[in-house]
Tab-separated table of C-alpha atoms in Angstrom:
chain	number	residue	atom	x	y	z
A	1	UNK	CA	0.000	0.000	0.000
A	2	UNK	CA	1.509	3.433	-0.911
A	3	UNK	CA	-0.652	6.337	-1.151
A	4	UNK	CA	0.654	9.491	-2.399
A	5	UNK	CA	0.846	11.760	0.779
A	6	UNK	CA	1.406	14.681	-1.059
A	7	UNK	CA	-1.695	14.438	-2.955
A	8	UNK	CA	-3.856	13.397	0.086
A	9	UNK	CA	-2.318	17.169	1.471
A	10	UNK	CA	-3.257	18.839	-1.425
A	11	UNK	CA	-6.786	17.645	-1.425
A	12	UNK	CA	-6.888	18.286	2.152
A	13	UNK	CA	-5.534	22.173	2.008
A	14	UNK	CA	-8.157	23.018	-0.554
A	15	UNK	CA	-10.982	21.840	1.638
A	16	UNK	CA	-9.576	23.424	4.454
A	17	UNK	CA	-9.869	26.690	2.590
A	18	UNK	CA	-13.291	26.346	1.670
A	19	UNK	CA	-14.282	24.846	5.371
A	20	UNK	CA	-11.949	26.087	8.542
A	21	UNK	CA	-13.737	23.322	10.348
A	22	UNK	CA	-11.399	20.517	8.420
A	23	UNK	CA	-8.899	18.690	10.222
A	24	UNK	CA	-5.689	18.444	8.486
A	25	UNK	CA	-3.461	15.665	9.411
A	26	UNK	CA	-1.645	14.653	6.390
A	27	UNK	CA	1.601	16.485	5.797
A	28	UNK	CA	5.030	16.214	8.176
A	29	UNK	CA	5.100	20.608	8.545
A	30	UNK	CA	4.509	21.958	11.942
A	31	UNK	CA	2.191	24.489	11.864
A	32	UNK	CA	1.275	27.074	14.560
A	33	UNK	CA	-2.434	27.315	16.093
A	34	UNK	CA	-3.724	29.617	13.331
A	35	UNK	CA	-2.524	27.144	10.420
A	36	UNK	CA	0.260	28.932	9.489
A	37	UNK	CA	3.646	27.479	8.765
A	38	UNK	CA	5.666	28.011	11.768
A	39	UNK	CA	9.092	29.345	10.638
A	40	UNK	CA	12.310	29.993	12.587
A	41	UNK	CA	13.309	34.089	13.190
A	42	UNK	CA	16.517	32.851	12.962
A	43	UNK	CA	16.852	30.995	10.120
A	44	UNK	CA	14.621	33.669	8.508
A	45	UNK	CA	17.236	36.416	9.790
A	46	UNK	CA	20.041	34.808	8.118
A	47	UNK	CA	18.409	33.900	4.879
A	48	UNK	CA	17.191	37.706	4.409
A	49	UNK	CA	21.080	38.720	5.152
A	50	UNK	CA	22.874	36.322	2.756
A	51	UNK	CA	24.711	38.010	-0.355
A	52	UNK	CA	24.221	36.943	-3.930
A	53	UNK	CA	26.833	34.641	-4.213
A	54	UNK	CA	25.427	32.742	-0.620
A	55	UNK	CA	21.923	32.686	-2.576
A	56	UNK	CA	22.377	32.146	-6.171
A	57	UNK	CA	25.568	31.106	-7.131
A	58	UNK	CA	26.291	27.116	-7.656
A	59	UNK	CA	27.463	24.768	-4.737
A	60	UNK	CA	30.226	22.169	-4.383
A	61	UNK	CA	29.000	19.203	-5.322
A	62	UNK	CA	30.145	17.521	-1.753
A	63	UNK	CA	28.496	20.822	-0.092
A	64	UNK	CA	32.453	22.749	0.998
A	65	UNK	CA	34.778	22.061	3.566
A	66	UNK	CA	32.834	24.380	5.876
A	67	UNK	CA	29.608	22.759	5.635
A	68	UNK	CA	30.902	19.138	6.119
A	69	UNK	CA	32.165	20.325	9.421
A	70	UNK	CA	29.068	22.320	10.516
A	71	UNK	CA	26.853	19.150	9.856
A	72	UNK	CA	29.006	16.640	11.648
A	73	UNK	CA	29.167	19.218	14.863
A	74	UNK	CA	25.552	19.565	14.425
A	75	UNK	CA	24.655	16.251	14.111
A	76	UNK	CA	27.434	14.925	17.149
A	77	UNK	CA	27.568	17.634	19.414
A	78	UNK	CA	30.434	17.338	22.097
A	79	UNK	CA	31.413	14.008	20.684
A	80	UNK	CA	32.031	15.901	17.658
A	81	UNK	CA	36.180	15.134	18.329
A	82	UNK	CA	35.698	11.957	19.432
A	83	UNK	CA	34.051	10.973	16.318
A	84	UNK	CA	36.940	12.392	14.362
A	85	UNK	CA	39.417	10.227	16.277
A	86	UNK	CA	37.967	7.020	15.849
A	87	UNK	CA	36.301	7.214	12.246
A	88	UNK	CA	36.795	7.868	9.009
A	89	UNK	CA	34.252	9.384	7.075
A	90	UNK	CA	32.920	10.787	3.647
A	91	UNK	CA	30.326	13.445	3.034
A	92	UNK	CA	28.156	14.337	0.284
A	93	UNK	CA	25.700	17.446	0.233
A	94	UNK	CA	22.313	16.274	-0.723
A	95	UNK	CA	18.766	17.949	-1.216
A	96	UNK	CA	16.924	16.484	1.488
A	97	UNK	CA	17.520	13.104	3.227
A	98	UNK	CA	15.426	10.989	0.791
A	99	UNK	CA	17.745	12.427	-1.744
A	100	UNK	CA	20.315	10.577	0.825
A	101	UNK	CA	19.059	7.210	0.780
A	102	UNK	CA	18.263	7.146	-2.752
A	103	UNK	CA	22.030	8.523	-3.616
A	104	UNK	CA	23.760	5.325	-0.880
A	105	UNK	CA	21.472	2.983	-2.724
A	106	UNK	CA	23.116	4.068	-6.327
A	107	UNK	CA	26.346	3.568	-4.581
A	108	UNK	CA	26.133	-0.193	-3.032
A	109	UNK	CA	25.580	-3.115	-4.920
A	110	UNK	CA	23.834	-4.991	-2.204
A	111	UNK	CA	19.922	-5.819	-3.484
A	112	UNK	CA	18.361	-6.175	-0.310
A	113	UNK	CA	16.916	-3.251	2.078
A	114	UNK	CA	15.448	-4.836	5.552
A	115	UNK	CA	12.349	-2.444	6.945
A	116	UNK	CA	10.578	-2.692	9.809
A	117	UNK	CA	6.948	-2.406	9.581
A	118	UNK	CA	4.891	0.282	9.716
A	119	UNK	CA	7.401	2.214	7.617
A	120	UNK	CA	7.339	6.122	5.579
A	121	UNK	CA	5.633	5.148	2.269
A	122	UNK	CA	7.900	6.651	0.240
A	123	UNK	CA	10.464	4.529	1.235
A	124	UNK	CA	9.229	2.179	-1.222
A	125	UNK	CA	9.523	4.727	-4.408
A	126	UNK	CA	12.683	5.784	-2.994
A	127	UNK	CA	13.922	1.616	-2.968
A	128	UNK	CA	12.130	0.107	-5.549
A	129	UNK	CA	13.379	2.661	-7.967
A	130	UNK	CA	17.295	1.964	-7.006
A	131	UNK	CA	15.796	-1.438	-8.169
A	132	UNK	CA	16.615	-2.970	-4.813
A	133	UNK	CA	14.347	-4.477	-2.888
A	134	UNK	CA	12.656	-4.390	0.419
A	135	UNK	CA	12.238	-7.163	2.718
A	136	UNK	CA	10.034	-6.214	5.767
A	137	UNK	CA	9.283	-7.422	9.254
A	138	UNK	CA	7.042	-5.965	12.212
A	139	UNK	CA	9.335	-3.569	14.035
A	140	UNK	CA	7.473	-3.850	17.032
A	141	UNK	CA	6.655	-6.939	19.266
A	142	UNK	CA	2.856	-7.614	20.420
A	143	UNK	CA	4.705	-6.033	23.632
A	144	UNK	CA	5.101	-2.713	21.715
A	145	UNK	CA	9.130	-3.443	22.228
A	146	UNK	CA	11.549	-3.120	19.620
A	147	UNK	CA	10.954	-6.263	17.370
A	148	UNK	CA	14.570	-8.160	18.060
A	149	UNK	CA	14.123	-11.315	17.308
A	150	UNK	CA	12.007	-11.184	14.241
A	151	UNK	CA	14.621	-8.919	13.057
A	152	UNK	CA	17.493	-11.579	13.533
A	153	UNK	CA	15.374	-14.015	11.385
A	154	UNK	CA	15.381	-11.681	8.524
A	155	UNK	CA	18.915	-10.874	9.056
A	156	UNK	CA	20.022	-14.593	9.180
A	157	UNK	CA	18.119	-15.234	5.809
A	158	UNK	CA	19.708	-12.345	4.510
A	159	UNK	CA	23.510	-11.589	5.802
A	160	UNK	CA	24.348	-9.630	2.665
A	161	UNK	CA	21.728	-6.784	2.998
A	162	UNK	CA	21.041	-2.793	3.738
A	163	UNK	CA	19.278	-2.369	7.164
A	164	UNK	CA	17.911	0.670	7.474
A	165	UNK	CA	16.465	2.356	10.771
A	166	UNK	CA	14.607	5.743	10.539
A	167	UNK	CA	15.960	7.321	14.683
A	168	UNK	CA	14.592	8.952	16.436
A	169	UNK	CA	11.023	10.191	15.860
A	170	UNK	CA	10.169	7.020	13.945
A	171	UNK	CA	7.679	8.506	10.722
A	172	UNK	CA	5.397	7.159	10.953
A	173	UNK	CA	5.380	5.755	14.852
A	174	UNK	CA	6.537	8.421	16.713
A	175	UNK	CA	9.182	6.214	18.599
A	176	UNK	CA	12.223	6.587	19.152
A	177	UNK	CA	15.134	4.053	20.116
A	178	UNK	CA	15.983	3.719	23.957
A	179	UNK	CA	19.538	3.301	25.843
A	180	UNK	CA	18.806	-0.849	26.302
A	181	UNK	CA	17.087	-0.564	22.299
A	182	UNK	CA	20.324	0.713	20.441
A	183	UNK	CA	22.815	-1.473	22.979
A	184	UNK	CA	20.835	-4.547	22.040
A	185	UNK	CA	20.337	-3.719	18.337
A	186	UNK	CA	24.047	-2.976	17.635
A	187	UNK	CA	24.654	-6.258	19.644
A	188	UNK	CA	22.856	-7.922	17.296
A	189	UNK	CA	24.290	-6.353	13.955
A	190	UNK	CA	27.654	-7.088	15.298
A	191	UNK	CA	26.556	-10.781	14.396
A	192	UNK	CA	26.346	-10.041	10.623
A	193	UNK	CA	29.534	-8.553	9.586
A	194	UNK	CA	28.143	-8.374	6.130
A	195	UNK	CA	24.730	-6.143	7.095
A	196	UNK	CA	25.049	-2.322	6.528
A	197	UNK	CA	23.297	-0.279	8.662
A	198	UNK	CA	21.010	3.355	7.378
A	199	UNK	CA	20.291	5.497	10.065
A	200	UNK	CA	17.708	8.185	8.769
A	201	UNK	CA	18.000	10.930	11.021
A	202	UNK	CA	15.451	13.453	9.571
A	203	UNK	CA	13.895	13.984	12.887
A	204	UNK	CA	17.204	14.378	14.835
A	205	UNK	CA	17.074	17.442	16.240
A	206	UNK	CA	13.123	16.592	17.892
A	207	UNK	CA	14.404	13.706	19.643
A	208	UNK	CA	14.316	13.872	23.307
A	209	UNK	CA	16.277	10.574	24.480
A	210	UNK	CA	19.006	11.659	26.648
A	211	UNK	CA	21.590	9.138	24.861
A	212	UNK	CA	21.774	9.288	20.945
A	213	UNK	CA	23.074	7.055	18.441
A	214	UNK	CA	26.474	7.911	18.244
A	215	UNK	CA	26.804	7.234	22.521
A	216	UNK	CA	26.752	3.429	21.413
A	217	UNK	CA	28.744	3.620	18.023
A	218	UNK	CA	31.423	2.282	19.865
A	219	UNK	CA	29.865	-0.893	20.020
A	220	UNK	CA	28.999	-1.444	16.407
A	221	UNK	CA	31.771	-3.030	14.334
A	222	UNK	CA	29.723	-2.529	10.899
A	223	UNK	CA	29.659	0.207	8.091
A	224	UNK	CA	27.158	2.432	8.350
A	225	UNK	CA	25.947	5.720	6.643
A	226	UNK	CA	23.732	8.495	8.037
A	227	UNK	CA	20.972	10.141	5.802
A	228	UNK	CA	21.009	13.648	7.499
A	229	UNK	CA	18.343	16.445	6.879
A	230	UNK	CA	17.687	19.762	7.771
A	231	UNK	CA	14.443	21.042	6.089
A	232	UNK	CA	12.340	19.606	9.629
A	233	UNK	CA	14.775	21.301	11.759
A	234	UNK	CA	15.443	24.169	10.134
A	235	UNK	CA	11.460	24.552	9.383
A	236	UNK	CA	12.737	25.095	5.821
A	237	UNK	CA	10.787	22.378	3.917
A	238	UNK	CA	11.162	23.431	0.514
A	239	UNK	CA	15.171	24.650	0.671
A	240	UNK	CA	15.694	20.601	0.812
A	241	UNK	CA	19.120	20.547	2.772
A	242	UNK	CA	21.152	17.416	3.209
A	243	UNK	CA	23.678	15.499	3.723
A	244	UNK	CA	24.912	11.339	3.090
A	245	UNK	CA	27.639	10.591	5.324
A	246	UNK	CA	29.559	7.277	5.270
A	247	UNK	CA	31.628	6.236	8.192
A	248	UNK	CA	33.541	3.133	9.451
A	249	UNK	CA	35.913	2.670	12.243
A	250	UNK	CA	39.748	3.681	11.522
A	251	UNK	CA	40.065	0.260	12.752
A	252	UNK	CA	38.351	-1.415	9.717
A	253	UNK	CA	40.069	-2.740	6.748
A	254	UNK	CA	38.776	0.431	4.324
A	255	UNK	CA	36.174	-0.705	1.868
A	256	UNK	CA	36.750	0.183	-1.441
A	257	UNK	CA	33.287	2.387	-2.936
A	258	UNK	CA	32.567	4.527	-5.968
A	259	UNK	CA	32.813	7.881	-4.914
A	260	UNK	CA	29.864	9.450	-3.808
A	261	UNK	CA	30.325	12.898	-5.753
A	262	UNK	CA	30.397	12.204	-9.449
A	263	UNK	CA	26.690	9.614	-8.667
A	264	UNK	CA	25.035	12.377	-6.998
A	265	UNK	CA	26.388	14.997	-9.914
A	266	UNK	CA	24.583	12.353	-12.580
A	267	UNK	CA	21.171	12.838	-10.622
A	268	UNK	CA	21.021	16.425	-9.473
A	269	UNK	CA	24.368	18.678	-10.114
A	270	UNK	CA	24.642	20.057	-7.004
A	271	UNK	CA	22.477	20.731	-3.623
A	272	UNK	CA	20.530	24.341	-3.504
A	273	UNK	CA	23.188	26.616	-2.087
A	274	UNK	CA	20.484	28.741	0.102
A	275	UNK	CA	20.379	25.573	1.913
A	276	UNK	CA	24.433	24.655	2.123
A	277	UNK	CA	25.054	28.862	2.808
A	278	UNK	CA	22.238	28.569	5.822
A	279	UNK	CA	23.981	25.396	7.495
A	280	UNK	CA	27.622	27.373	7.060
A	281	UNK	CA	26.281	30.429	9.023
A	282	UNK	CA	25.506	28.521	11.822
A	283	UNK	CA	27.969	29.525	14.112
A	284	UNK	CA	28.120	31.387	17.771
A	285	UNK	CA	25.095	33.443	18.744
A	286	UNK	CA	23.299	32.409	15.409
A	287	UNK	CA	23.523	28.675	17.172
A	288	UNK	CA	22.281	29.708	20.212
A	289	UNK	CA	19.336	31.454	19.168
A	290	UNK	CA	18.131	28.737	16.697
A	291	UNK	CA	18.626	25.940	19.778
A	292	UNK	CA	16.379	28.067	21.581
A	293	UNK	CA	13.991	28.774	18.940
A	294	UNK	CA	13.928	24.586	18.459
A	295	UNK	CA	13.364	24.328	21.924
A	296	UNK	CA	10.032	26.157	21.887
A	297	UNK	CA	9.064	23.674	18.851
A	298	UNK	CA	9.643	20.848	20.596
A	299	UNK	CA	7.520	22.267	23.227
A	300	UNK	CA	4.657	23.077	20.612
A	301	UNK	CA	4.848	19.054	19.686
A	302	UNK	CA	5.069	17.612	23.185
A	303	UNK	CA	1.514	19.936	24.372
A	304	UNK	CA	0.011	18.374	21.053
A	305	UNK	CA	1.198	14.941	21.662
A	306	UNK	CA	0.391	14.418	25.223
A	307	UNK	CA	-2.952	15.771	24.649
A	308	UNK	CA	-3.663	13.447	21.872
A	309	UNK	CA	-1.699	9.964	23.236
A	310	UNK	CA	-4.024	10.893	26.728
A	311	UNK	CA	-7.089	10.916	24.951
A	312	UNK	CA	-6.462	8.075	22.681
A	313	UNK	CA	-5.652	6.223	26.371
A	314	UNK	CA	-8.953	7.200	27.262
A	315	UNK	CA	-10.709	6.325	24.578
A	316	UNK	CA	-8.964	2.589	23.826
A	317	UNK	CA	-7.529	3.681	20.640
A	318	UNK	CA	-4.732	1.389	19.891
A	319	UNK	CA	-2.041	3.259	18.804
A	320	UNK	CA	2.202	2.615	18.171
A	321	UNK	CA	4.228	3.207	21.298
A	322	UNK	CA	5.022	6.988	20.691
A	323	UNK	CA	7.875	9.423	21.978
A	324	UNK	CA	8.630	12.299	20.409
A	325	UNK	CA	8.144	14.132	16.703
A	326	UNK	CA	5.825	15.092	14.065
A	327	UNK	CA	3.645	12.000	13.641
A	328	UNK	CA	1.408	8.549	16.075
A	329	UNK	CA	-0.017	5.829	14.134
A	330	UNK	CA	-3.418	4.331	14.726
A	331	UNK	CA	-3.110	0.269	14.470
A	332	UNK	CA	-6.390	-0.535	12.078
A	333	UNK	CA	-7.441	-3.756	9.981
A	334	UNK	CA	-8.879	-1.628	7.071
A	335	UNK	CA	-7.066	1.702	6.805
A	336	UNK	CA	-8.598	2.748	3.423
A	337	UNK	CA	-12.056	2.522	4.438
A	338	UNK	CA	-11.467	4.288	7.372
A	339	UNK	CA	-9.952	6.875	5.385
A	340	UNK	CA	-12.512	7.176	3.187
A	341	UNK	CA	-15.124	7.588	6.474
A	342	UNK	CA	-13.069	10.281	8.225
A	343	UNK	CA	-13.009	12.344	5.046
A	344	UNK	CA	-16.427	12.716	5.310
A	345	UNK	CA	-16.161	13.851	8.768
A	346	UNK	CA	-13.757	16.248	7.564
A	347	UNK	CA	-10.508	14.450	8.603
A	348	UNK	CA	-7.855	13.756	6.687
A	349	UNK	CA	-5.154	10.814	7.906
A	350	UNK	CA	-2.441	9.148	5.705
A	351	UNK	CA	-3.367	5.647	5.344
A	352	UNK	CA	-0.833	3.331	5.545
A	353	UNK	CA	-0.601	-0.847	5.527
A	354	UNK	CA	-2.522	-2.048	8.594
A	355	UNK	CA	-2.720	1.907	10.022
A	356	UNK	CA	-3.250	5.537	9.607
A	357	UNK	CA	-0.693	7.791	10.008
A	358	UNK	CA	-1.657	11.080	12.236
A	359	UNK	CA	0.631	14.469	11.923
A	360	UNK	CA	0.081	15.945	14.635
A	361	UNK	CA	2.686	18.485	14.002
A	362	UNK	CA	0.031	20.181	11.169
A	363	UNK	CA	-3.079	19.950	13.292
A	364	UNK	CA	-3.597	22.891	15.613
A	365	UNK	CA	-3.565	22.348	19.051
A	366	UNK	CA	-7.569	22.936	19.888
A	367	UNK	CA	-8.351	20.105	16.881
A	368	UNK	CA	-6.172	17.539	18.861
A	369	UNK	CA	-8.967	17.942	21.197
A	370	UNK	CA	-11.547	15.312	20.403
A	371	UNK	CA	-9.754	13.665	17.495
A	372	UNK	CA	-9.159	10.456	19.055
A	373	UNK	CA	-12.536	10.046	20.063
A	374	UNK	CA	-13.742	10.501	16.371
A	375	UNK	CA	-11.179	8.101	15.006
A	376	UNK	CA	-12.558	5.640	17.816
A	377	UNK	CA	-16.070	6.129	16.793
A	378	UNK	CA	-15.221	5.982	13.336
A	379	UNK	CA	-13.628	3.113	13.377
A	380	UNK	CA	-16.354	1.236	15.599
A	381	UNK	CA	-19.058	2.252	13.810
């Protein structure tokens, strides 16, 4: 099953302008509580300030010394120095993270991607037209843990294969990986020497587990490549910033792979510079103001979210174990009828295999209020 989401928005924004009453629940944008994009001062300031050159002019195709470094301090943080003692890396500017993935997947010749189930639907464009292919298994348990041992049954039938994890803020889940989750699942990669691991961090920045990834890289002995984005964070959707980062322990035997630059100059030249000259300026009090300006984001997304997981608690709505981000997904057996029903209440979901897929990052904070009831109802009728 893979609906077009973008399409399902579309059709949702234009009834929304004919009818304010509409609930909009489609698109991964965080709006505020009068519908209206909510954009970053910050990122706005710097944008508006930006010379010709920083706004028009072509990029490096790898994205410039300067903006490798600013997206490898962004993404690690104070481990930032540790990472650059203990790996070796490449980095490749790229619009968007999908961009990412699809660029790694033109780069490795294994066939196989292994996905855990529910998964972002366009995942399967994204794969299918690298002409690999996905093999899938339930990422969660009937505990609502992370799914570990069906996951080592796909990985023993298929040693030679891609795995790839979207952490944290699972689209379309909501859930993201714990302390004991990443300790166990590295564990268990470390068994297939063969197995590369994708993380897709285009939620990064909303994730509020103390420990990240990279506190338990130490304990993974496999390749791996991070699809990195910056149009959520940055609240810059349409500037498409990126980045595909390879890395593998200096300890490792270096693999020999096709450069990443002259693949992603076949598919799109070079990343939008806007984007590339925005991550660059990142630096001193510009930093500090846009971590507080996230801050008061994540805020917006934890009111919405609490509201909405307490009231789907309330009303026995079976929903994905949820954490942080833009989107919670509603466990159903017939997702496109119930679709279909909730658009004529005037709600509009992204239905997915076996669920529907809430944002509750473009619903306004006083429509969170009742929805879960009228997806119960809905869906008992």
């Amino acid at each position: 099953m893979n609906f077009d989401i973008l399409e399902i928005s579309k059709e949702a924004r234009l009834e929304k302008e004919k009818n304010n009453k509409v609930i909009d629940a489609t698109l991964g944008v965080l709006k505020d509580d009068n519908n209206k994009l909510l954009t970053s001062k910050i990122v706005r300031s710097i944008i508006t300030n930006l010379d010709d050159a920083s706004l028009f002019d072509y990029s490096n195709i790898d994205g410039g010394k300067t903006y490798k470094e600013r997206v490898l301090s962004f993404i690690f943080k104070n481990n930032y120095s540790n990472f650059l003692e203990n790996y070796n890396y490449s980095l490749c500017a790229t619009p968007g993270a999908g961009a990412a993935l699809y660029l790694l997947l033109q780069r490795e010749e294994l066939k196989n991607v292994i996905l855990g189930t529910p998964y972002w639907s366009n995942y399967q464009s994204i794969i299918t037209r690298a002409d690999k292919n996905i093999i899938s298994y339930p990422y969660f348990d009937d505990n609502s843990n992370l799914n570990l041992l069906s996951l080592e049954t796909i990985l023993k039938e298929n040693p030679n294969s891609i795995l790839l994890i979207n952490d944290p803020c699972h689209n379309p889940t909501g859930y993201s990986l714990t302390e004991k989750d990443y300790t166990n699942l590295f564990n268990l990669i470390n068994k297939y020497s063969k197995i590369t691991l994708v993380l897709d961090l285009a939620y990064f920045s909303f994730g509020q587990e103390e420990k990240k990834f990279y506190d338990f890289l130490h304990l993974l002995n496999n390749r791996i490549y991070l699809c990195f984005s910056g149009s959520k964070i940055f609240s810059a959707y349409g500037l498409r910033i990126g980045a595909l980062i390879y890395l593998e322990k200096k300890t490792l035997v270096p693999k020999v792979l096709p450069e990443i630059e002259p693949i992603a100059r076949s598919i799109w030249g070079s990343s939008p510079i806007i984007g590339i000259s925005l991550v660059n300026s990142f630096t001193g009090n510009n930093l500090l103001l846009f971590e507080k300006d996230l801050a008061e984001r994540v805020e917006i997304l934890k009111k919405r979210s609490n509201i909405f997981r307490n009231e789907a608690a309330l009303n026995n709505l079976d929903i994905y174990p949820y954490k942080d981000g833009f989107f919670s997904s509603i466990k159903v057996d017939n997702p496109v009828l119930i679709y279909q029903k909730l658009i004529k209440k005037n709600i509009f979901v992204i239905p997915q295999e076996s669920s529907l897929r809430i944002s509750i990052s473009n619903i306004e904070t006083y429509n969170i209020y009742g929805l879960a009831k009228k997806i119960k109802d809905t869906i008992d009728e």
